[in-house]
CSV table of C-alpha atoms and ligand atoms in Angstrom, one decimal:
chain,number,residue,atom,x,y,z
B,1,MET,CA,0.0,0.0,0.0
B,2,LYS,CA,1.2,3.5,-0.8
B,3,ARG,CA,2.2,5.8,2.1
B,4,ASP,CA,1.8,9.5,2.4
B,5,PHE,CA,3.6,12.1,4.6
B,6,ILE,CA,0.8,14.2,6.0
B,7,ALA,CA,1.5,14.4,9.7
B,8,ILE,CA,4.4,13.6,12.1
B,9,THR,CA,1.8,11.7,14.2
B,10,ASP,CA,1.2,9.2,11.3
B,11,TYR,CA,4.8,7.8,11.8
B,12,SER,CA,6.4,5.8,14.6
B,13,SER,CA,9.4,7.2,16.6
B,14,SER,CA,11.6,4.6,14.9
B,15,ASP,CA,10.4,5.4,11.4
B,16,LEU,CA,11.1,9.1,12.0
B,17,GLN,CA,14.5,8.4,13.4
B,18,ASN,CA,15.3,6.1,10.4
B,19,MET,CA,14.3,8.9,8.1
B,20,LEU,CA,16.5,11.4,10.0
B,21,ASP,CA,19.4,9.0,9.8
B,22,LEU,CA,18.9,8.7,6.1
B,23,ALA,CA,18.8,12.5,5.8
B,24,ILE,CA,22.2,12.6,7.6
B,25,ASP,CA,23.6,10.0,5.2
B,26,LEU,CA,22.2,11.8,2.1
B,27,LYS,CA,23.5,15.1,3.3
B,28,LYS,CA,27.0,13.6,3.8
B,29,GLU,CA,26.8,11.9,0.4
B,30,TRP,CA,25.7,15.2,-1.2
B,31,LYS,CA,28.6,17.2,0.4
B,32,THR,CA,31.2,14.6,-0.7
B,33,GLY,CA,30.5,14.3,-4.4
B,34,GLY,CA,26.8,14.1,-4.9
B,35,ASN,CA,23.9,11.7,-4.5
B,36,GLN,CA,23.3,8.6,-6.5
B,37,PRO,CA,20.6,9.1,-9.1
B,38,ILE,CA,18.2,6.7,-7.3
B,39,LEU,CA,15.1,8.7,-8.4
B,40,LYS,CA,16.0,8.6,-12.1
B,41,ASN,CA,12.8,9.0,-14.2
B,42,LYS,CA,10.8,9.9,-11.1
B,43,VAL,CA,8.8,13.2,-11.2
B,44,MET,CA,7.2,15.2,-8.4
B,45,SER,CA,4.3,17.4,-9.0
B,46,MET,CA,4.4,20.4,-6.6
B,47,ILE,CA,0.9,22.0,-6.0
B,48,PHE,CA,1.0,25.4,-4.3
B,49,GLN,CA,-2.1,27.3,-3.0
B,50,LYS,CA,0.2,29.7,-1.1
B,51,PRO,CA,3.6,31.4,-1.8
B,52,SER,CA,6.8,29.7,-0.9
B,53,LEU,CA,10.6,30.1,-1.2
B,54,ARG,CA,12.0,27.2,0.9
B,55,THR,CA,9.5,24.5,0.2
B,56,ARG,CA,9.3,25.2,-3.5
B,57,VAL,CA,13.1,25.4,-4.1
B,58,SER,CA,14.2,22.6,-1.7
B,59,PHE,CA,11.7,20.0,-3.0
B,60,ASP,CA,12.7,20.9,-6.6
B,61,MET,CA,16.4,20.6,-5.8
B,62,ALA,CA,15.9,17.4,-3.7
B,63,MET,CA,14.4,15.7,-6.8
B,64,ARG,CA,17.1,16.9,-9.1
B,65,HIS,CA,20.0,15.9,-6.7
B,66,LEU,CA,18.5,12.3,-6.7
B,67,GLY,CA,18.3,12.2,-10.5
B,68,GLY,CA,14.6,13.0,-10.8
B,69,ASP,CA,12.6,16.0,-11.7
B,70,ALA,CA,9.9,18.3,-10.3
B,71,LEU,CA,6.9,20.2,-11.8
B,72,TYR,CA,5.7,23.4,-10.2
B,73,LEU,CA,2.0,24.1,-10.3
B,74,SER,CA,1.3,27.7,-9.1
B,75,PRO,CA,-1.7,28.8,-7.1
B,76,SER,CA,-3.4,30.2,-10.1
B,77,GLU,CA,-2.7,27.2,-12.3
B,78,ILE,CA,-4.9,24.3,-11.4
B,79,GLY,CA,-7.5,25.8,-9.0
B,80,LEU,CA,-7.4,22.8,-6.6
B,81,GLY,CA,-11.0,22.3,-5.4
B,82,LYS,CA,-12.2,25.3,-7.4
B,83,ARG,CA,-11.7,24.7,-11.2
B,84,GLU,CA,-11.8,21.0,-10.5
B,85,SER,CA,-12.6,18.8,-7.6
B,86,ILE,CA,-9.7,17.6,-5.4
B,87,ALA,CA,-10.6,13.9,-6.1
B,88,ASP,CA,-10.4,14.5,-9.9
B,89,VAL,CA,-7.1,16.4,-9.7
B,90,ALA,CA,-5.7,13.6,-7.6
B,91,ARG,CA,-6.7,10.9,-10.0
B,92,VAL,CA,-5.5,12.8,-13.1
B,93,ILE,CA,-2.1,13.7,-11.6
B,94,SER,CA,-1.6,10.1,-10.4
B,95,GLY,CA,-1.4,9.0,-14.1
B,96,TYR,CA,1.3,11.5,-15.0
B,97,VAL,CA,3.8,11.7,-12.2
B,98,ASP,CA,5.2,9.6,-9.3
B,99,ILE,CA,4.7,11.7,-6.2
B,100,ILE,CA,2.8,14.8,-5.2
B,101,MET,CA,3.8,17.6,-2.8
B,102,ALA,CA,1.0,20.0,-1.9
B,103,ARG,CA,0.8,23.2,0.1
B,104,VAL,CA,-2.8,24.0,0.9
B,105,PHE,CA,-5.0,26.3,3.1
B,106,ASP,CA,-7.3,23.7,4.5
B,107,HIS,CA,-5.7,20.6,6.0
B,108,GLU,CA,-8.6,18.5,4.9
B,109,HIS,CA,-7.6,19.3,1.3
B,110,VAL,CA,-4.3,17.6,1.5
B,111,VAL,CA,-5.9,14.6,3.3
B,112,GLU,CA,-8.5,14.4,0.5
B,113,LEU,CA,-5.7,14.6,-2.1
B,114,ALA,CA,-3.9,11.7,-0.4
B,115,LYS,CA,-7.1,9.7,-0.2
B,116,TRP,CA,-7.8,9.9,-4.0
B,117,ALA,CA,-4.2,9.8,-5.3
B,118,ASN,CA,-2.7,6.4,-5.9
B,119,ILE,CA,0.8,7.8,-5.5
B,120,PRO,CA,2.4,9.2,-2.3
B,121,VAL,CA,1.3,12.7,-1.2
B,122,ILE,CA,3.6,15.0,0.9
B,123,ASN,CA,2.1,17.8,3.0
B,124,GLY,CA,4.1,20.9,2.3
B,125,LEU,CA,2.2,23.0,4.9
B,126,SER,CA,-1.5,23.3,5.8
B,127,ASP,CA,-3.3,25.5,8.2
B,128,TYR,CA,-3.0,22.7,10.7
B,129,ASN,CA,0.6,21.5,10.5
B,130,HIS,CA,4.0,21.6,8.7
B,131,PRO,CA,5.6,18.2,9.0
B,132,CYS,CA,8.5,18.7,6.5
B,133,GLN,CA,9.5,21.7,8.5
B,134,ALA,CA,9.6,19.6,11.7
B,135,MET,CA,11.8,17.1,10.1
B,136,ALA,CA,14.3,19.8,9.1
B,137,ASP,CA,14.0,21.2,12.7
B,138,ALA,CA,14.8,17.8,14.2
B,139,LEU,CA,17.7,17.4,11.9
B,140,THR,CA,19.1,20.8,12.9
B,141,ILE,CA,18.7,20.1,16.6
B,142,ILE,CA,20.3,16.6,16.3
B,143,GLU,CA,23.2,18.1,14.4
B,144,ASN,CA,23.7,20.6,17.3
B,145,PHE,CA,23.1,18.3,20.3
B,146,GLY,CA,23.6,14.8,19.0
B,147,SER,CA,20.0,13.8,19.9
B,148,MET,CA,16.7,15.3,20.9
B,149,LYS,CA,16.3,13.1,23.9
B,150,GLY,CA,15.9,15.1,27.1
B,151,LEU,CA,16.3,18.5,25.5
B,152,ASN,CA,14.0,21.4,26.4
B,153,VAL,CA,12.4,22.9,23.2
B,154,THR,CA,10.5,26.2,23.7
B,155,PHE,CA,8.2,27.7,21.2
B,156,ILE,CA,7.4,31.4,21.7
B,157,GLY,CA,4.5,32.9,19.9
B,158,ASP,CA,1.4,31.7,18.0
B,159,GLY,CA,0.4,28.0,18.7
B,160,ASN,CA,0.3,27.6,14.9
B,161,ASN,CA,0.9,24.9,12.2
B,162,VAL,CA,4.7,25.0,12.7
B,163,ALA,CA,4.3,24.7,16.5
B,164,VAL,CA,2.0,21.7,16.1
B,165,SER,CA,4.4,19.7,14.1
B,166,LEU,CA,7.3,20.7,16.3
B,167,LEU,CA,5.4,19.6,19.4
B,168,HIS,CA,4.7,16.2,17.8
B,169,ILE,CA,8.3,15.6,16.7
B,170,CYS,CA,9.5,16.5,20.1
B,171,MET,CA,7.1,14.0,21.7
B,172,LYS,CA,8.1,11.3,19.2
B,173,LEU,CA,11.8,11.8,19.8
B,174,GLY,CA,11.9,12.3,23.5
B,175,ALA,CA,12.3,16.1,23.9
B,176,ASN,CA,10.3,18.2,26.3
B,177,PHE,CA,8.1,21.0,24.7
B,178,THR,CA,7.0,24.3,26.1
B,179,LEU,CA,4.7,26.7,24.4
B,180,SER,CA,4.4,30.3,25.5
B,181,ALA,CA,1.5,31.9,23.6
B,182,PRO,CA,-0.7,34.9,24.4
B,183,GLU,CA,-4.3,34.2,25.4
B,184,GLY,CA,-6.4,33.5,22.4
B,185,TYR,CA,-3.5,32.0,20.4
B,186,ASP,CA,-3.1,28.6,22.1
B,187,MET,CA,-2.5,25.4,20.2
B,188,LEU,CA,-5.6,23.5,18.9
B,189,PRO,CA,-6.7,21.1,21.7
B,190,GLN,CA,-6.8,18.1,19.3
B,191,ALA,CA,-3.1,18.7,18.5
B,192,VAL,CA,-2.2,18.9,22.2
B,193,GLU,CA,-4.2,15.7,23.0
B,194,LEU,CA,-2.3,13.8,20.3
B,195,GLY,CA,1.0,15.1,21.8
B,196,GLN,CA,0.0,14.1,25.3
B,197,LYS,CA,-0.8,10.6,24.0
B,198,ILE,CA,2.6,10.2,22.5
B,199,ALA,CA,4.3,11.7,25.6
B,200,LEU,CA,2.8,8.8,27.6
B,201,GLU,CA,4.9,6.4,25.5
B,202,THR,CA,8.1,8.4,25.2
B,203,GLY,CA,8.3,10.2,28.6
B,204,SER,CA,8.4,13.7,27.0
B,205,LYS,CA,6.8,16.5,28.9
B,206,ILE,CA,4.5,19.3,27.6
B,207,HIS,CA,4.3,22.6,29.4
B,208,PHE,CA,2.2,25.7,28.7
B,209,THR,CA,2.8,29.2,30.1
B,210,ARG,CA,1.8,32.7,29.2
B,211,ASP,CA,5.2,34.0,30.5
B,212,PRO,CA,7.9,33.8,27.9
B,213,HIS,CA,10.6,34.4,30.5
B,214,GLU,CA,9.5,31.3,32.4
B,215,ALA,CA,9.3,29.4,29.1
B,216,VAL,CA,12.9,30.0,28.1
B,217,LYS,CA,14.4,29.0,31.5
B,218,ASN,CA,16.7,26.0,30.9
B,219,ALA,CA,15.6,25.9,27.2
B,220,HIS,CA,18.1,24.3,24.8
B,221,VAL,CA,16.1,25.4,21.7
B,222,ILE,CA,14.1,28.6,21.4
B,223,TYR,CA,11.8,28.6,18.4
B,224,THR,CA,9.6,31.3,17.0
B,225,ASP,CA,7.5,32.0,13.8
B,226,THR,CA,5.5,34.8,12.3
B,227,TRP,CA,2.6,36.2,14.4
B,228,THR,CA,0.4,36.2,11.3
B,229,SER,CA,0.4,33.0,9.2
B,230,MET,CA,-0.6,32.9,5.5
B,231,GLY,CA,-4.4,33.1,5.2
B,232,GLN,CA,-4.7,35.3,8.4
B,233,GLU,CA,-3.6,38.5,6.8
B,234,GLU,CA,-6.8,40.4,7.8
B,235,GLU,CA,-5.9,39.8,11.5
B,236,ALA,CA,-2.4,41.2,11.2
B,237,LYS,CA,-3.1,44.5,13.0
B,238,LYS,CA,-4.9,42.8,15.9
B,239,ARG,CA,-2.0,40.4,16.3
B,240,GLU,CA,0.7,43.1,16.1
B,241,ALA,CA,-1.0,44.6,19.2
B,242,VAL,CA,-0.9,41.4,21.2
B,243,PHE,CA,2.4,39.6,20.4
B,244,PRO,CA,5.2,42.2,21.2
B,245,PRO,CA,5.8,40.7,24.7
B,246,TYR,CA,6.5,37.4,22.9
B,247,GLN,CA,9.4,38.8,20.8
B,248,VAL,CA,12.5,36.7,20.8
B,249,ASN,CA,15.2,39.3,21.5
B,250,GLU,CA,18.7,39.2,23.1
B,251,LYS,CA,17.4,39.7,26.6
B,252,LEU,CA,15.1,36.6,26.3
B,253,VAL,CA,17.8,34.5,24.7
B,254,ASN,CA,20.2,35.3,27.5
B,255,GLU,CA,17.7,33.8,30.0
B,256,ALA,CA,17.9,30.4,28.3
B,257,ASP,CA,20.6,27.7,28.6
B,258,LYS,CA,24.0,29.4,27.7
B,259,ASP,CA,24.4,27.0,24.7
B,260,ALA,CA,20.8,27.4,23.5
B,261,ILE,CA,20.1,27.6,19.8
B,262,VAL,CA,17.5,29.8,18.1
B,263,LEU,CA,15.3,28.4,15.3
B,264,HIS,CA,12.7,30.0,13.0
B,265,CYS,CA,11.1,28.3,10.0
B,266,LEU,CA,11.3,31.5,8.0
B,267,PRO,CA,10.2,33.8,6.5
B,268,ALA,CA,11.1,36.0,9.4
B,269,HIS,CA,9.6,39.4,10.2
B,270,ARG,CA,12.7,41.1,11.7
B,271,ASP,CA,11.9,43.2,14.7
B,272,GLN,CA,8.5,41.7,15.1
B,273,GLU,CA,8.8,38.0,16.4
B,274,ILE,CA,12.6,38.1,16.2
B,275,THR,CA,15.2,40.8,16.3
B,276,ASN,CA,18.1,41.2,13.9
B,277,ALA,CA,20.5,40.8,16.7
B,278,VAL,CA,19.1,37.3,17.5
B,279,ALA,CA,18.4,36.2,13.9
B,280,ASP,CA,22.0,37.1,12.9
B,281,GLY,CA,23.6,36.4,16.3
B,282,SER,CA,25.8,33.5,17.7
B,283,HIS,CA,22.8,31.4,18.9
B,284,SER,CA,21.0,31.5,15.6
B,285,ARG,CA,20.8,28.4,13.4
B,286,LEU,CA,18.2,29.9,11.0
B,287,PHE,CA,20.1,29.3,7.8
B,288,PRO,CA,21.4,25.8,8.5
B,289,GLN,CA,17.9,25.0,9.5
B,290,ALA,CA,16.5,26.3,6.2
B,291,HIS,CA,19.1,24.3,4.3
B,292,ASN,CA,18.2,21.2,6.2
B,293,ARG,CA,14.8,21.3,4.5
B,294,LEU,CA,16.6,19.9,1.4
B,295,HIS,CA,18.2,17.0,3.2
B,296,ALA,CA,15.2,16.1,5.4
B,297,GLN,CA,12.9,16.1,2.4
B,298,LYS,CA,15.3,13.9,0.3
B,299,ALA,CA,14.9,11.3,3.0
B,300,ILE,CA,11.1,11.7,3.1
B,301,ILE,CA,10.9,11.3,-0.7
B,302,VAL,CA,13.3,8.3,-0.8
B,303,ASN,CA,11.3,6.7,2.1
B,304,LEU,CA,8.0,7.1,0.2
B,305,LEU,CA,9.3,6.1,-3.3
B,306,LYS,CA,11.9,3.4,-2.4
B,307,GLY,CA,10.6,2.3,1.0
B,308,ILE,CA,14.1,2.8,2.5
I,401,CP,N1,9.5,27.5,6.1
I,401,CP,C1,8.8,27.5,4.9
I,401,CP,O1,8.0,26.6,4.7
I,401,CP,O2,9.1,28.4,4.0
I,401,CP,P1,8.4,28.8,2.7
I,401,CP,O3,7.0,29.3,3.0
I,401,CP,O4,9.2,29.8,2.0
I,401,CP,O5,8.3,27.5,1.9
I,402,NVA,N1,3.1,29.7,10.1
I,402,NVA,C1,3.6,30.2,8.8
I,402,NVA,C2,4.7,29.3,8.3
I,402,NVA,C3,5.3,29.7,7.0
I,402,NVA,C4,6.3,28.8,6.5
I,402,NVA,C5,2.4,30.2,7.9
I,402,NVA,O1,1.6,29.3,7.8
I,402,NVA,O2,2.3,31.2,7.1
């Protein structure tokens, strides 16, 4: 049966660890002469309902590095669910290419796409989660600390799609997760419940606090993201009034573990959720993290197409 990559919670801890080990191997191979063309003649169709830099370029390059190819379908091009039903799009594309990556507004749309496609579907961000980002985040944390086990990962800001997948990968790989969000911007209860269930098996801990200073105490990883996600633009002004106490600045970073690293999925809004001093400072791993999208996604694609 074909598999999809829709959510971190669809995978076991050991499957995720194996994919991350593969990402490390593929990264090493790429840096020492290039990858083997194991995806020769394989083509990915990339469906975008929203803008992108990292997801669009890193998936395209991941396919090329492995000997395959990628096809970009822009938001205006196919009108997913508008010009044509998702079920029909899925069945048509399945006859042309080998794998689909989709960035959608409504999470149910990527689930529906996966249901009707008879080729693997990768979720390249929905309003609910961002699992490929979480894989790159885990890879970056592992490269810095050797493992995620026992680390304290703190997310400061909106309990959004990026935070959901980060919570879930922390739970799967044995890290503790703290969220500090202002009132009204907590994580969806169903995402928290899923995290709590995994925590019972792995021993990870989840903590919520409105106080960002309490949240970063003993943190090994400080993570933040935009205050206003794509699709929420009309709320931007309201959010800009609420979120400033949750800015990741030098004062806050200095309250964390002295070796703490700072992550951000990007795009960053400098001097809103993160200051220039932090984004470009010694704790920042923002660009290695963005580059790890390439390596983590190679492993996801190879896992789905080759079963490795
Ligand atoms: N982090 C991330 O997904 O970036 P893009 O929106 O540029 O793809
Ligand atoms: N939370 C952000 C992430 C962008 C990569 C958004 O959904 O817009």
